[in-house]
Short mmCIF file of C-alpha atoms in Angstrom, two decimals:
data_model
loop_
_atom_site.label_atom_id
_atom_site.label_comp_id
_atom_site.label_asym_id
_atom_site.label_seq_id
_atom_site.Cartn_x
_atom_site.Cartn_y
_atom_site.Cartn_z
CA GLU W 1 28.05 58.51 87.28
CA ALA W 2 29.54 58.70 83.78
CA GLN W 3 28.46 61.95 82.22
CA VAL W 4 29.15 64.98 80.09
CA THR W 5 28.30 68.26 81.76
CA GLN W 6 27.82 71.65 80.18
CA ASN W 7 27.54 75.06 81.75
CA PRO W 8 25.61 77.20 81.58
CA ARG W 9 22.45 75.43 80.44
CA TYR W 10 20.82 78.67 79.38
CA LEU W 11 22.44 81.94 78.41
CA ILE W 12 21.12 85.21 77.04
CA THR W 13 23.76 87.69 75.99
CA VAL W 14 24.29 90.66 73.69
CA THR W 15 26.18 90.99 70.45
CA GLY W 16 29.93 91.25 70.90
CA LYS W 17 30.18 90.18 74.54
CA LYS W 18 32.68 87.34 74.81
CA LEU W 19 31.41 84.14 76.38
CA THR W 20 32.58 80.65 77.17
CA VAL W 21 30.51 77.49 77.38
CA THR W 22 32.24 74.82 79.40
CA CYS W 23 32.16 71.10 78.74
CA SER W 24 33.56 68.42 80.99
CA GLN W 25 33.53 64.63 80.87
CA ASN W 26 34.48 62.12 83.55
CA MET W 27 34.94 59.05 81.34
CA ASN W 28 38.60 59.58 80.36
CA HIS W 29 37.53 59.95 76.74
CA GLU W 30 40.09 61.12 74.20
CA TYR W 31 37.60 62.48 71.64
CA MET W 32 35.39 65.49 72.28
CA SER W 33 33.26 67.52 69.93
CA TRP W 34 30.93 70.52 69.80
CA TYR W 35 27.72 70.69 67.78
CA ARG W 36 25.04 73.24 67.21
CA GLN W 37 21.43 72.28 66.59
CA ASP W 38 19.12 74.49 64.59
CA PRO W 39 15.55 73.73 63.47
CA GLY W 40 15.45 71.94 60.15
CA LEU W 41 19.24 71.61 60.01
CA GLY W 42 19.90 68.85 62.49
CA LEU W 43 23.24 68.94 64.28
CA ARG W 44 26.29 70.47 62.69
CA GLN W 45 29.79 69.86 63.92
CA ILE W 46 31.68 72.98 65.03
CA TYR W 47 35.02 71.70 66.31
CA TYR W 48 36.39 68.42 67.54
CA SER W 49 39.42 67.24 69.46
CA MET W 50 41.11 63.87 69.10
CA ASN W 51 43.23 64.38 72.23
CA VAL W 52 44.83 66.99 74.45
CA GLU W 53 46.19 69.89 72.40
CA VAL W 54 44.77 68.39 69.18
CA THR W 55 41.78 70.23 67.76
CA ASP W 56 40.35 70.63 64.28
CA LYS W 57 37.50 72.33 62.48
CA GLY W 58 34.17 70.75 61.80
CA ASP W 59 31.69 72.00 59.24
CA VAL W 60 30.74 75.33 60.87
CA PRO W 61 33.77 76.67 62.79
CA GLU W 62 33.42 80.36 61.89
CA GLY W 63 33.00 82.57 64.94
CA TYR W 64 34.05 79.89 67.42
CA LYS W 65 37.23 78.88 69.19
CA VAL W 66 38.08 75.87 71.31
CA SER W 67 40.94 74.65 73.43
CA ARG W 68 41.88 71.28 74.91
CA LYS W 69 44.42 71.79 77.65
CA GLU W 70 43.14 68.94 79.78
CA LYS W 71 41.64 65.66 78.72
CA ARG W 72 38.37 66.18 80.56
CA ASN W 73 37.58 69.75 79.46
CA PHE W 74 36.73 71.20 76.07
CA PRO W 75 35.39 74.76 76.33
CA LEU W 76 33.69 76.54 73.45
CA ILE W 77 34.54 80.21 73.14
CA LEU W 78 32.57 82.85 71.28
CA GLU W 79 34.80 85.91 71.25
CA SER W 80 32.29 88.23 69.57
CA PRO W 81 28.89 86.55 69.49
CA SER W 82 26.39 87.53 66.83
CA PRO W 83 22.64 86.83 66.58
CA ASN W 84 23.23 84.09 64.00
CA GLN W 85 24.97 82.12 66.74
CA THR W 86 21.70 81.82 68.63
CA SER W 87 21.30 78.09 68.84
CA LEU W 88 21.26 74.96 70.98
CA TYR W 89 24.78 73.70 71.60
CA PHE W 90 25.83 70.16 72.50
CA CYS W 91 29.13 68.81 73.66
CA ALA W 92 29.90 65.12 73.21
CA SER W 93 32.72 62.74 74.01
CA SER W 94 33.81 59.21 73.08
CA TYR W 95 36.82 56.98 73.58
CA SER W 96 38.54 57.61 70.28
CA GLY W 97 36.27 59.14 67.64
CA VAL W 98 32.83 59.14 66.06
CA ALA W 99 33.09 55.40 65.43
CA ASP W 100 32.73 54.91 69.18
CA THR W 101 29.55 55.74 71.00
CA GLN W 102 29.37 59.47 71.58
CA TYR W 103 27.92 60.59 74.89
CA PHE W 104 26.16 63.92 74.70
CA GLY W 105 25.77 66.62 77.28
CA PRO W 106 22.37 68.09 78.13
CA GLY W 107 22.79 71.10 75.86
CA THR W 108 23.24 74.85 76.25
CA ARG W 109 20.60 77.13 74.84
CA LEU W 110 22.24 80.38 73.76
CA THR W 111 20.42 83.52 72.71
CA VAL W 112 22.40 86.43 71.31
CA LEU W 113 20.48 89.70 71.16
CA ALA O 1 30.17 66.18 49.03
CA GLN O 2 28.97 63.90 51.76
CA SER O 3 25.37 64.36 52.86
CA VAL O 4 22.60 62.72 54.79
CA THR O 5 18.93 63.06 53.88
CA GLN O 6 15.98 62.27 56.08
CA PRO O 7 13.01 62.91 53.80
CA ASP O 8 10.34 62.77 56.49
CA ILE O 9 10.21 65.78 58.79
CA HIS O 10 7.39 64.45 60.97
CA ILE O 11 5.76 61.04 61.22
CA THR O 12 2.80 59.98 63.35
CA VAL O 13 2.10 56.32 64.04
CA SER O 14 -0.32 54.55 66.30
CA GLU O 15 0.97 52.86 69.42
CA GLY O 16 1.66 49.21 68.61
CA ALA O 17 2.10 49.87 64.90
CA SER O 18 5.31 49.27 63.02
CA LEU O 19 7.72 52.06 62.20
CA GLU O 20 10.20 52.79 59.45
CA LEU O 21 12.24 55.99 59.33
CA ARG O 22 14.10 56.69 56.13
CA CYS O 23 17.70 57.76 55.71
CA ASN O 24 19.71 58.20 52.54
CA TYR O 25 23.36 59.14 52.43
CA SER O 26 25.91 60.26 49.93
CA TYR O 27 29.46 59.12 50.63
CA GLY O 28 32.37 58.09 48.47
CA ALA O 29 33.51 55.12 50.52
CA THR O 30 32.03 52.63 52.95
CA PRO O 31 30.55 54.89 55.57
CA TYR O 32 30.07 54.60 59.26
CA LEU O 33 26.31 54.95 59.76
CA PHE O 34 24.46 55.83 62.93
CA TRP O 35 21.00 56.43 64.31
CA TYR O 36 20.63 58.68 67.33
CA VAL O 37 17.50 59.54 69.30
CA GLN O 38 16.78 62.80 71.10
CA SER O 39 14.00 62.84 73.66
CA PRO O 40 12.43 66.22 74.42
CA GLY O 41 14.85 68.49 76.27
CA GLN O 42 17.62 65.90 76.24
CA GLY O 43 20.89 65.27 74.51
CA LEU O 44 21.30 62.57 71.91
CA GLN O 45 21.61 58.87 72.59
CA LEU O 46 23.05 56.31 70.19
CA LEU O 47 20.51 53.71 69.06
CA LEU O 48 22.73 51.68 66.74
CA LYS O 49 25.63 51.87 64.31
CA TYR O 50 26.92 50.10 61.23
CA PHE O 51 30.51 49.83 60.04
CA SER O 52 30.74 46.57 58.12
CA GLY O 53 29.55 42.98 58.07
CA ASP O 54 25.93 41.98 58.54
CA THR O 55 23.78 44.63 56.92
CA LEU O 56 20.99 44.24 59.48
CA VAL O 57 22.05 45.73 62.79
CA GLN O 58 20.26 45.53 66.09
CA GLY O 59 20.19 48.39 68.53
CA ILE O 60 18.78 49.36 71.86
CA LYS O 61 15.09 49.76 72.69
CA GLY O 62 14.07 47.17 70.08
CA PHE O 63 15.24 49.16 67.06
CA GLU O 64 17.02 47.74 64.03
CA ALA O 65 18.37 49.22 60.82
CA GLU O 66 19.30 47.80 57.45
CA PHE O 67 22.17 49.02 55.32
CA LYS O 68 21.46 48.84 51.59
CA ARG O 69 24.48 49.89 49.60
CA SER O 70 22.67 49.77 46.26
CA GLN O 71 20.10 52.27 47.52
CA SER O 72 22.48 54.28 49.71
CA SER O 73 19.99 53.84 52.51
CA PHE O 74 20.06 53.03 56.20
CA ASN O 75 16.45 52.89 57.32
CA LEU O 76 15.47 52.49 60.95
CA ARG O 77 12.69 50.09 61.91
CA LYS O 78 10.76 48.94 64.93
CA PRO O 79 8.04 46.29 64.78
CA SER O 80 5.81 47.81 67.47
CA VAL O 81 6.20 51.34 68.80
CA HIS O 82 5.52 52.46 72.34
CA TRP O 83 4.41 55.89 73.51
CA SER O 84 7.88 56.37 74.99
CA ASP O 85 9.38 56.21 71.49
CA ALA O 86 8.06 59.70 70.74
CA ALA O 87 11.22 61.69 70.07
CA GLU O 88 13.36 63.09 67.30
CA TYR O 89 15.53 60.67 65.38
CA PHE O 90 18.73 61.56 63.59
CA CYS O 91 20.61 59.57 61.02
CA ALA O 92 24.33 60.33 60.71
CA VAL O 93 27.33 59.34 58.63
CA GLY O 94 30.92 59.31 59.85
CA ARG O 95 33.83 60.32 57.68
CA SER O 96 37.48 61.38 57.61
CA SER O 97 39.16 58.79 59.73
CA ALA O 98 36.30 58.65 62.21
CA SER O 99 36.81 62.20 63.40
CA LYS O 100 33.98 64.00 61.60
CA ILE O 101 30.28 63.25 61.44
CA ILE O 102 27.35 64.63 59.46
CA PHE O 103 23.82 64.50 60.81
CA GLY O 104 20.58 64.51 58.89
CA SER O 105 17.96 67.11 59.65
CA GLY O 106 15.97 64.72 61.81
CA THR O 107 12.56 63.08 61.82
CA ARG O 108 10.15 63.86 64.62
CA LEU O 109 8.09 60.86 65.67
CA SER O 110 4.71 61.29 67.34
CA ILE O 111 2.72 58.38 68.75
CA ARG O 112 -1.04 58.27 68.45
CA PRO O 113 -2.69 56.60 71.49
#
């Protein structure tokens, strides 16, 4: 089944404790992206990747890191999480960019205490 | 700066009634325009998209949208809603060589039996 998977689905952590949210797709997509969803703000793009080893900032990259060492994986790293990073995070992928249909993962709900 | 505005936070319509969700955008060039739907607890799913050509685009689940350049609008419509259409709907605009995307804040649709 074609899908985007994220792990974990739920995470409660404390300020400053490094964490990684994994994202994997099995559709051989070149484009992958991370978003955060906050009430009243919709989705905001954090980082995106056009291909392996090619990443760039979205609109809200502060406090986040990403890497794209393999085509299928695009982990989101929070090296020192803060409470303002409490949010619902989505990973998405598409063949070559936002012009193609993006397929979204199920989301990761992160709470930073 | 590019932006997307969805002026209606929450709309309630009766089952079988028609629906129109509003979306206005600000963009310096011909935009890529999208409508996504998010069912409760789920990721987002693409309903339809517009890049060029016919300004009335058809999507999945019986939805359509009309691009009006003069009004900078891309409103979503459905002639007769079903209870399963209850969800949150996001309008989005693509920019920067199809690598970045901006989402509106969303409109939550409730269906009255």
